[in-house]
mmCIF file of C-alpha atoms in Angstrom:
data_model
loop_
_atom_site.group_PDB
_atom_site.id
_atom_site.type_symbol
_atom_site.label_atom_id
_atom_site.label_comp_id
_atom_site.label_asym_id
_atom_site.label_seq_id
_atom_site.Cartn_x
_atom_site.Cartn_y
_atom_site.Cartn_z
ATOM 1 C CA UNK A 1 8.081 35.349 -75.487
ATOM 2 C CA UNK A 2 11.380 32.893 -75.101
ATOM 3 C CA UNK A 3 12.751 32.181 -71.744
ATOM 4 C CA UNK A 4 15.265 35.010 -71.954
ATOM 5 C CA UNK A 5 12.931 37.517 -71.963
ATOM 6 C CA UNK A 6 11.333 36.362 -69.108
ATOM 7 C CA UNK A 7 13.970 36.211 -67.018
ATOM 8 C CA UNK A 8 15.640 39.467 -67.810
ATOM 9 C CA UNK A 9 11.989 41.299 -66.741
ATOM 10 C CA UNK A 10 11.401 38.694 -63.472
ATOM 11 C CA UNK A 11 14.652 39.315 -62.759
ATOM 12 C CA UNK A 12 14.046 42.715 -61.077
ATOM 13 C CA UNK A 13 11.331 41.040 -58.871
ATOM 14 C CA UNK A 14 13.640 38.559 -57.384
ATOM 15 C CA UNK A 15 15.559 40.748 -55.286
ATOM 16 C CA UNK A 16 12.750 41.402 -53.535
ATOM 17 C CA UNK A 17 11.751 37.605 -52.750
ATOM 18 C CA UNK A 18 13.739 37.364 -49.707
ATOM 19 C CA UNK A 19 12.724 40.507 -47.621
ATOM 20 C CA UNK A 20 8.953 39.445 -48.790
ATOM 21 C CA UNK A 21 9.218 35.885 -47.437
ATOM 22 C CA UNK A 22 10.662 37.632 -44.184
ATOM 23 C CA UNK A 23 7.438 39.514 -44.433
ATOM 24 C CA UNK A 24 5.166 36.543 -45.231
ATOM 25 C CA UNK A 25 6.588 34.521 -42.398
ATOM 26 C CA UNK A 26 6.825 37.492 -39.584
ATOM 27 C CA UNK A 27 4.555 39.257 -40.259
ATOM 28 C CA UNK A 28 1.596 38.613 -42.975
ATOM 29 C CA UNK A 29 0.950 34.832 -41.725
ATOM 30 C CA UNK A 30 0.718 36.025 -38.220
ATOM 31 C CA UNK A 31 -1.912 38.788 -38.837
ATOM 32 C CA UNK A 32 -4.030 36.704 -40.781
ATOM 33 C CA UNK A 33 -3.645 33.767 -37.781
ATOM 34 C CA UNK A 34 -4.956 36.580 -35.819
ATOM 35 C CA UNK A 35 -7.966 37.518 -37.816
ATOM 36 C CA UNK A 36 -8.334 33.399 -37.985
ATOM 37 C CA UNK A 37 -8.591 32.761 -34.222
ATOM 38 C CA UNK A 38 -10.863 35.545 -33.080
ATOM 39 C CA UNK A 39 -13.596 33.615 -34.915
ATOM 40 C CA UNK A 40 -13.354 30.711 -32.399
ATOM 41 C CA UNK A 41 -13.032 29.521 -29.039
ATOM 42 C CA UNK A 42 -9.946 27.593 -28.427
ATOM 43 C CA UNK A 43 -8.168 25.378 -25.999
ATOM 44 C CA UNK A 44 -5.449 26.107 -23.428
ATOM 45 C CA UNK A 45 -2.582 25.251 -26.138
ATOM 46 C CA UNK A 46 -4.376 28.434 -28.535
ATOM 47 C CA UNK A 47 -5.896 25.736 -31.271
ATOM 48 C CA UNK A 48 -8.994 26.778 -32.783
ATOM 49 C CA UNK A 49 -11.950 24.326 -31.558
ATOM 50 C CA UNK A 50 -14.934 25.690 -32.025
ATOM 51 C CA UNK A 51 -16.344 28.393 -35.111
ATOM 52 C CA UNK A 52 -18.598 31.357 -33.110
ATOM 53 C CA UNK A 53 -18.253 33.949 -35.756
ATOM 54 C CA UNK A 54 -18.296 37.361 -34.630
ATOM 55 C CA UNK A 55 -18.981 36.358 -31.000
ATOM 56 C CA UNK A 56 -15.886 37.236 -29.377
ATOM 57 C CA UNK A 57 -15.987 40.737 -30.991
ATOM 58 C CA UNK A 58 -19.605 41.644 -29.455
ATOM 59 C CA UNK A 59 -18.272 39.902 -26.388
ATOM 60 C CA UNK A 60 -16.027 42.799 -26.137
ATOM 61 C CA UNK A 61 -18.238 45.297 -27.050
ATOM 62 C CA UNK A 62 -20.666 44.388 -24.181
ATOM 63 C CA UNK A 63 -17.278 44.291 -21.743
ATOM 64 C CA UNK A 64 -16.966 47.428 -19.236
ATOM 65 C CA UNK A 65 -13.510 45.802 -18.831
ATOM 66 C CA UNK A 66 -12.601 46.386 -22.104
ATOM 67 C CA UNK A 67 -14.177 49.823 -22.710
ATOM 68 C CA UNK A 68 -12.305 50.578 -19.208
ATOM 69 C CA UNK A 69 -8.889 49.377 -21.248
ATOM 70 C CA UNK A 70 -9.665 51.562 -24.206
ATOM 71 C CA UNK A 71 -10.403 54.867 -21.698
ATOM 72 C CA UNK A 72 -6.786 54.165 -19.641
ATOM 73 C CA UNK A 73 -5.605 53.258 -22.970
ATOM 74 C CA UNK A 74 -6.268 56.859 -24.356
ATOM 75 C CA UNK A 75 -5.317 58.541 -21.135
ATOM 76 C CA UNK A 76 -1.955 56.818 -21.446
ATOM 77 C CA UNK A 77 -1.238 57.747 -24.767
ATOM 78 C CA UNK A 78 -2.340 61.499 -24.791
ATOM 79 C CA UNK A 79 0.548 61.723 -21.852
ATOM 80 C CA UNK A 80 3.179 59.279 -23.666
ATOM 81 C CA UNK A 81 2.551 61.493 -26.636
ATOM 82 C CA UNK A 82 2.292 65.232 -25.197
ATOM 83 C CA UNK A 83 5.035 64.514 -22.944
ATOM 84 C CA UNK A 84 7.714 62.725 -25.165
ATOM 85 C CA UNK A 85 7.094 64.812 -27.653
ATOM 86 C CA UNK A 86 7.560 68.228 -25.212
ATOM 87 C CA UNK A 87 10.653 66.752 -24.102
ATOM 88 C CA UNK A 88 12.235 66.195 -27.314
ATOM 89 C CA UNK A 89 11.810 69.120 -28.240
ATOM 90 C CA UNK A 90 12.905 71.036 -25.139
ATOM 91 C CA UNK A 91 16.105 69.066 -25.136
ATOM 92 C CA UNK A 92 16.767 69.966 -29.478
ATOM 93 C CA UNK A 93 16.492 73.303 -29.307
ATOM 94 C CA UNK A 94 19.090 73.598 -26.271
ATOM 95 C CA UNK A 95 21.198 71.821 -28.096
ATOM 96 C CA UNK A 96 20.965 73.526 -31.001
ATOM 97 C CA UNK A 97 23.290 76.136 -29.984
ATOM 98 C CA UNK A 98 27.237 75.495 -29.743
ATOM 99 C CA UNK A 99 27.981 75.780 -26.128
ATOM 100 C CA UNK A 100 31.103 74.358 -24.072
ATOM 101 C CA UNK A 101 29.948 70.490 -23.462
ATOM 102 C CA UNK A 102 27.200 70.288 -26.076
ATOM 103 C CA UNK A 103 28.074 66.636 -26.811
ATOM 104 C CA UNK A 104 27.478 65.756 -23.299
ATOM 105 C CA UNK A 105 24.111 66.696 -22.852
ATOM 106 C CA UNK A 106 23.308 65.719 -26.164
ATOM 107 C CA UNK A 107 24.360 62.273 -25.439
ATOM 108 C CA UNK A 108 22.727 62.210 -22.428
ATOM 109 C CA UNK A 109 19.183 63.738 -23.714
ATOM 110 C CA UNK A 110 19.656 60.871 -26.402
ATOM 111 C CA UNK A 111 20.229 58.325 -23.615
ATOM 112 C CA UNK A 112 16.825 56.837 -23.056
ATOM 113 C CA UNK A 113 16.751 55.452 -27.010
ATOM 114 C CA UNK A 114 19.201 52.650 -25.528
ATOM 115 C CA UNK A 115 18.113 51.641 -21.939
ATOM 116 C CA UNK A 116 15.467 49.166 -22.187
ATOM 117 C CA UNK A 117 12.361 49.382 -20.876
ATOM 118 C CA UNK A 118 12.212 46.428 -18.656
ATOM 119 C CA UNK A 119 15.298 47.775 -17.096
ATOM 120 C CA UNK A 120 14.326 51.137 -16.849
ATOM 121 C CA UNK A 121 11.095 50.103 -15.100
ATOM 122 C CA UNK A 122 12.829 48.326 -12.660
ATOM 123 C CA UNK A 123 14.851 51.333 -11.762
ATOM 124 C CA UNK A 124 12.110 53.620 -11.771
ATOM 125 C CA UNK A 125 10.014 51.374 -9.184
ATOM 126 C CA UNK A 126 13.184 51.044 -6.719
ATOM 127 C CA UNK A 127 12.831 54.926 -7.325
ATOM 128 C CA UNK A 128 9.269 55.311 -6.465
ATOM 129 C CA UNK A 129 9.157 52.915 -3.582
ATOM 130 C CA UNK A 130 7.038 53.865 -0.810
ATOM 131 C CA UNK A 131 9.785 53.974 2.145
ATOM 132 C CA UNK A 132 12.909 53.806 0.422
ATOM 133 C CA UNK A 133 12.328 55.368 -3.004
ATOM 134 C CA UNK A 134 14.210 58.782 -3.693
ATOM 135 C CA UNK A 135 11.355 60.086 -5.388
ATOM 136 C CA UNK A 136 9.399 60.293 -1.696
ATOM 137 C CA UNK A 137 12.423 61.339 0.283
ATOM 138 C CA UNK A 138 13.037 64.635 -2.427
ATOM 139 C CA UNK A 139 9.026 65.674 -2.235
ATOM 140 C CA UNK A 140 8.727 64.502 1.928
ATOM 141 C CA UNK A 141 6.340 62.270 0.935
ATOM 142 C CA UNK A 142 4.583 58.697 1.908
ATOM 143 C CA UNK A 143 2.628 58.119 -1.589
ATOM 144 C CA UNK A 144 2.817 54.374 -2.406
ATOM 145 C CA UNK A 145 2.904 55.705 -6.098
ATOM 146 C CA UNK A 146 2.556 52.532 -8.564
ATOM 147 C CA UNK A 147 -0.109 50.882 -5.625
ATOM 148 C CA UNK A 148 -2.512 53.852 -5.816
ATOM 149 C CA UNK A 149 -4.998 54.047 -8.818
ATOM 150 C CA UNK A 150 -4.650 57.997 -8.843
ATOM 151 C CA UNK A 151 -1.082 57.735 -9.638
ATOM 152 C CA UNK A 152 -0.386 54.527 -11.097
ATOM 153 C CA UNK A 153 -0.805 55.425 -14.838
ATOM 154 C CA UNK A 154 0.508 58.794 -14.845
ATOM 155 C CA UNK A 155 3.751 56.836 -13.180
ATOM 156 C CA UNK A 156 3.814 54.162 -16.264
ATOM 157 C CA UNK A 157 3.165 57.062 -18.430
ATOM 158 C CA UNK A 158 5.463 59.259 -17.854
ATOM 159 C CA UNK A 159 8.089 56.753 -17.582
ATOM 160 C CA UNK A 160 7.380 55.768 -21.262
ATOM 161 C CA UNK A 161 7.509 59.313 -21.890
ATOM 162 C CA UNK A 162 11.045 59.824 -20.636
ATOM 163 C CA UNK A 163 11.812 56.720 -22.473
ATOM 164 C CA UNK A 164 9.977 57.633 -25.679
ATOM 165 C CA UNK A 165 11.698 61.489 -25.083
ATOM 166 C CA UNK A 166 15.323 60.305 -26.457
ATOM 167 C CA UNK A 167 14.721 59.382 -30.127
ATOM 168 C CA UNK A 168 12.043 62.201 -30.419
ATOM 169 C CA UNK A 169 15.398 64.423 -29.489
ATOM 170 C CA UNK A 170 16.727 63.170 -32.428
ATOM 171 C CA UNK A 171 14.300 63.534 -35.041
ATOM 172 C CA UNK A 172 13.955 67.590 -33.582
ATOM 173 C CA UNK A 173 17.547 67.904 -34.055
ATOM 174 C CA UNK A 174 17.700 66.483 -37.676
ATOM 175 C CA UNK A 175 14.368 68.919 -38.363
ATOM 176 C CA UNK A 176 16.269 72.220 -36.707
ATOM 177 C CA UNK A 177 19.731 71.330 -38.406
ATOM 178 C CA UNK A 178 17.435 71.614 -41.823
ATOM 179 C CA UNK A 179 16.398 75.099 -41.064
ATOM 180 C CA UNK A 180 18.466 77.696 -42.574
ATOM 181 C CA UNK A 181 19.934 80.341 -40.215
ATOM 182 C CA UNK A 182 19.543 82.645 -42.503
ATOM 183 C CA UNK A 183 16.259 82.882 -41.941
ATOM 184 C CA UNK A 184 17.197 83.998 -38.202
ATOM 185 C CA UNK A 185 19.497 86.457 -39.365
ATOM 186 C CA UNK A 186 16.487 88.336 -41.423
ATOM 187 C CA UNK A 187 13.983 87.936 -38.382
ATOM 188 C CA UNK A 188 16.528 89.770 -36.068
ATOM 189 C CA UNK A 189 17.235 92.675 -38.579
ATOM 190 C CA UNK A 190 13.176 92.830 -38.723
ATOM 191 C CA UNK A 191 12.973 93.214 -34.858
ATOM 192 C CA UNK A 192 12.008 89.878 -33.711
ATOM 193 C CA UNK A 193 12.161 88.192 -30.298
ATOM 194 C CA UNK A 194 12.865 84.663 -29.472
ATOM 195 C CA UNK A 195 9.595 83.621 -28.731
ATOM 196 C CA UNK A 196 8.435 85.196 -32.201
ATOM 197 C CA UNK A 197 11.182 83.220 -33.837
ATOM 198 C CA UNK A 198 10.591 79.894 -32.271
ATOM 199 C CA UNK A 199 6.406 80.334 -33.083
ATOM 200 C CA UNK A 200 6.650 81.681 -36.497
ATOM 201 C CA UNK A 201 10.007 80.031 -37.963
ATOM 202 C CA UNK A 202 11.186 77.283 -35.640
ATOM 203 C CA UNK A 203 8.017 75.556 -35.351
ATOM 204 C CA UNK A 204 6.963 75.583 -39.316
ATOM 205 C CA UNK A 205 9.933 74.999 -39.999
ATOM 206 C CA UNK A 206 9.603 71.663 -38.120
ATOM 207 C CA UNK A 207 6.132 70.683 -38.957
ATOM 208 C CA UNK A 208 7.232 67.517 -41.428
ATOM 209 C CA UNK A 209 9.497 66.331 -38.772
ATOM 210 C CA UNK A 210 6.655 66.797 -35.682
ATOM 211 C CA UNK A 211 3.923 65.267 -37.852
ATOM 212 C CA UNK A 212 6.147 62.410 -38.401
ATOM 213 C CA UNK A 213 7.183 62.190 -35.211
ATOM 214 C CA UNK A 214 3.166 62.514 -33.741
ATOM 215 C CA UNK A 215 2.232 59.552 -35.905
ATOM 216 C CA UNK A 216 5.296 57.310 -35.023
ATOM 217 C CA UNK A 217 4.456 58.084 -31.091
ATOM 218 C CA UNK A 218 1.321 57.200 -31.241
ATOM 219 C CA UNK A 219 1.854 53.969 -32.964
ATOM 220 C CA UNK A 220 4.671 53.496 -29.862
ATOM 221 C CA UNK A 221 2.391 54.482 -27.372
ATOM 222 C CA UNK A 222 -0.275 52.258 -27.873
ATOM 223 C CA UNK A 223 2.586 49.031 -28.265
ATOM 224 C CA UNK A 224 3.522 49.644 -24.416
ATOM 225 C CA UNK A 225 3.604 46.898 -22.919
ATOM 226 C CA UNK A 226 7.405 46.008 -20.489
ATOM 227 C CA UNK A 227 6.469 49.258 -18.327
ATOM 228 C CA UNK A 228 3.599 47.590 -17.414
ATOM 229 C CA UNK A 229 4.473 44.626 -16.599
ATOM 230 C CA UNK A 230 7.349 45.630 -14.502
ATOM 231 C CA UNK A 231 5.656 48.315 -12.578
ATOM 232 C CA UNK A 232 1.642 47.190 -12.238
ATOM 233 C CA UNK A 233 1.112 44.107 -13.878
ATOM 234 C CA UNK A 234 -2.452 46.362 -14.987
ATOM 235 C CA UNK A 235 -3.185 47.445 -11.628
ATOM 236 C CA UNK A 236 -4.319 48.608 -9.047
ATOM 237 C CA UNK A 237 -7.658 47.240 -9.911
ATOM 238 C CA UNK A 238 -7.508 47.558 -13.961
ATOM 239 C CA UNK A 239 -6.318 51.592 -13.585
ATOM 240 C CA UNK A 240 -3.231 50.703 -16.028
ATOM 241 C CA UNK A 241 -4.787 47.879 -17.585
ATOM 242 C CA UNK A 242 -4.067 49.101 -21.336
ATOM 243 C CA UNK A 243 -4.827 47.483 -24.191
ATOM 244 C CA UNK A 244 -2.157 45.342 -25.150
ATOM 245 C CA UNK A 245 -1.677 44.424 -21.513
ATOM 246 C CA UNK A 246 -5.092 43.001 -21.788
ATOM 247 C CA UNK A 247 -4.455 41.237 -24.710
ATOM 248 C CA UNK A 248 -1.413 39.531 -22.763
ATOM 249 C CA UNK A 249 -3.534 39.068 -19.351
ATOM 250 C CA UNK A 250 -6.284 37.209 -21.963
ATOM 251 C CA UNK A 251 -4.054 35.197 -23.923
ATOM 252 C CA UNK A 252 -1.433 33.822 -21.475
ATOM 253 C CA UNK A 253 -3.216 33.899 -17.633
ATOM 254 C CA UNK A 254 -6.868 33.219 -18.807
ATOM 255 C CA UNK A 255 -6.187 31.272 -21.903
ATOM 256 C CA UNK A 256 -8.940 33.067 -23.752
ATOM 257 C CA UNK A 257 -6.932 32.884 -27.151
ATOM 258 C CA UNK A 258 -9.521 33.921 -29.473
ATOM 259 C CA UNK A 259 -10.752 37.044 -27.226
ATOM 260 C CA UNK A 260 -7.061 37.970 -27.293
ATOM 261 C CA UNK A 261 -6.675 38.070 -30.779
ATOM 262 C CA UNK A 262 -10.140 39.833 -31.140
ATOM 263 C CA UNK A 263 -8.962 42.735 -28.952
ATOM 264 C CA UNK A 264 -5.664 42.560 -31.234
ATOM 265 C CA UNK A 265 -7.430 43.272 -34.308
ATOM 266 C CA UNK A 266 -9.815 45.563 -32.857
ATOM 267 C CA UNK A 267 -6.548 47.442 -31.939
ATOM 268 C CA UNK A 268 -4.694 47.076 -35.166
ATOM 269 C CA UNK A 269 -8.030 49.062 -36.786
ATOM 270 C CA UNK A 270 -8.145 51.839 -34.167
ATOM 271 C CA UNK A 271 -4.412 52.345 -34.599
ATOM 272 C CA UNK A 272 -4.855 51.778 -38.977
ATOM 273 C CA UNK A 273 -7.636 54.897 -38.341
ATOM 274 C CA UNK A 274 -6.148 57.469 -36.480
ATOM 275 C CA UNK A 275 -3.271 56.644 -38.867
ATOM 276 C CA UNK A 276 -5.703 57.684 -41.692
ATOM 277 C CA UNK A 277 -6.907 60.553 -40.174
ATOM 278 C CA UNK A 278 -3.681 62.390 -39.443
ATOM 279 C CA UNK A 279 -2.622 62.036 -42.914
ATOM 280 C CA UNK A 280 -5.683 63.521 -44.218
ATOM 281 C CA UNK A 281 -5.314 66.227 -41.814
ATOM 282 C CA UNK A 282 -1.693 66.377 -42.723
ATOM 283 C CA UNK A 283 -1.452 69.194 -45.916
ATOM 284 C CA UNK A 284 -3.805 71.403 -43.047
ATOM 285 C CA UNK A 285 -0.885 71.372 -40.752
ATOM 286 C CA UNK A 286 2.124 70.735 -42.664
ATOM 287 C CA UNK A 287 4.025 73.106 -44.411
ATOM 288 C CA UNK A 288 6.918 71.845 -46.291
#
């Protein structure tokens, strides 16, 4: 084989050298650091000093704190996900129909995509302030909302709902523009209602686009970490302490580098399962 040759069939390959070394440097060499330190015990500066093996994992395992993390942590998430989700799809199919001032509230239901979260958070505590907060002057109350463990995480949460709620809005509208209306047309002559239409045709019709957007959600919920910081900083107590919260609270206040990067894998493999197991439950749910 002359030189020729082989560079007419590597030549296909080198387009792809510069997105992969993006890759390699981003995002490859960092999870593989990862994997690295959680064998050892480091120093304040995150070096790798001494070799314990798999000590930091079955430190965690014995840790209430960290089983506490993964409970709030799955709490949280059901909410961010039910919630978001709910929304977005609430918001789609009102604005599905052509009404006077359609693009309005569709720009505003598509809003939250592009405020970010750090700011919203800071809003949304000004908002839930004890004595001046207009969330306790609407109800007549005197909660201190983000400062009491019954509230505090259903506070974060659904603010990373709402957040969460304007891309979801999106994807539901894409999905609902794909769905013929002829189909509606032959469920009216047949007698049907609304309701029937939005359970029998509206929702298949959107299962690719819902399953997508479950799995994406999920992957977003369990990444939350500005809302918390903002509003909580994992408190009160550890009642919003999620998981990557933790994982910050380890790394950079306790210098505990290599339990940090423990809990990081040990969250990259719940997220990599649940991933798994909603696309093998995918063809039972999804009709295309």
């Amino acid at each position: 084989m002359n030189l020729k040759t082989i560079v007419k069939k590597a030549g296909p390959y080198a387009y792809i050298v510069p997105a992969m070394t993006i890759f390699a440097v981003f995002l490859f060499f960092p999870f593989f650091k990862t994997i690295y330190l959680s064998l050892y015990k480091t120093n304040k500066m995150g070096q790798a000093k001494l070799y314990v093996g798999l000590l930091n994992y079955t430190d965690l395992l014995n840790s209430p704190s960290f089983f506490n993390s993964l409970l709030v942590t799955a709490v949280f998430v059901l909410i961010v996900v039910t919630v978001s989700m709910l929304l977005g799809l609430v918001a789609a199919v009102l604005c599905s129909k052509t009404f006077p001032g359609i693009r309005i509230f569709s720009t505003a239901y598509a809003l939250p995509m592009a405020i970010a979260s750090s700011s919203a958070a800071m809003i949304f505590k000004i908002m839930l302030h004890p004595s001046i907060g207009i969330v306790n002057k609407i109800l007549g109350f005197h909660i201190n909302w983000i400062s009491d463990p019954r509230y505090a995480l259903a506070c974060v949460a659904l603010l990373t709902a709402w957040l969460n709620s304007g891309i979801n809005f999106l994807y539901f509208s894409a999905g609902l523009s794909n769905i013929e209306e002829t189909i509606y047309e032959r469920a009216s002559v047949d007698g049907a209602n609304a309701v029937q239409k939005f359970f029998f045709l509206t929702l298949p019709g959107l299962s690719p686009i819902m399953f997508y957007t479950l799995v994406v959600n999920i992957i977003q919920a369990f990444q939350s970490f500005g809302q918390v910081k903002v509003l909580t900083q994992g408190g009160p107590g550890e009642s919003t302490n999620l998981i990557v919260y933790s994982i910050y609270r380890d790394a950079f206040f306790n210098y505990r580098f290599g339990s940090a990067a423990a809990q990081s894998v040990l969250l990259f493999l719940i997220i990599m399962i649940l991933t798994i197991c909603m696309f093998r439950l995918e063809k039972k749910g999804v009709s295309y």
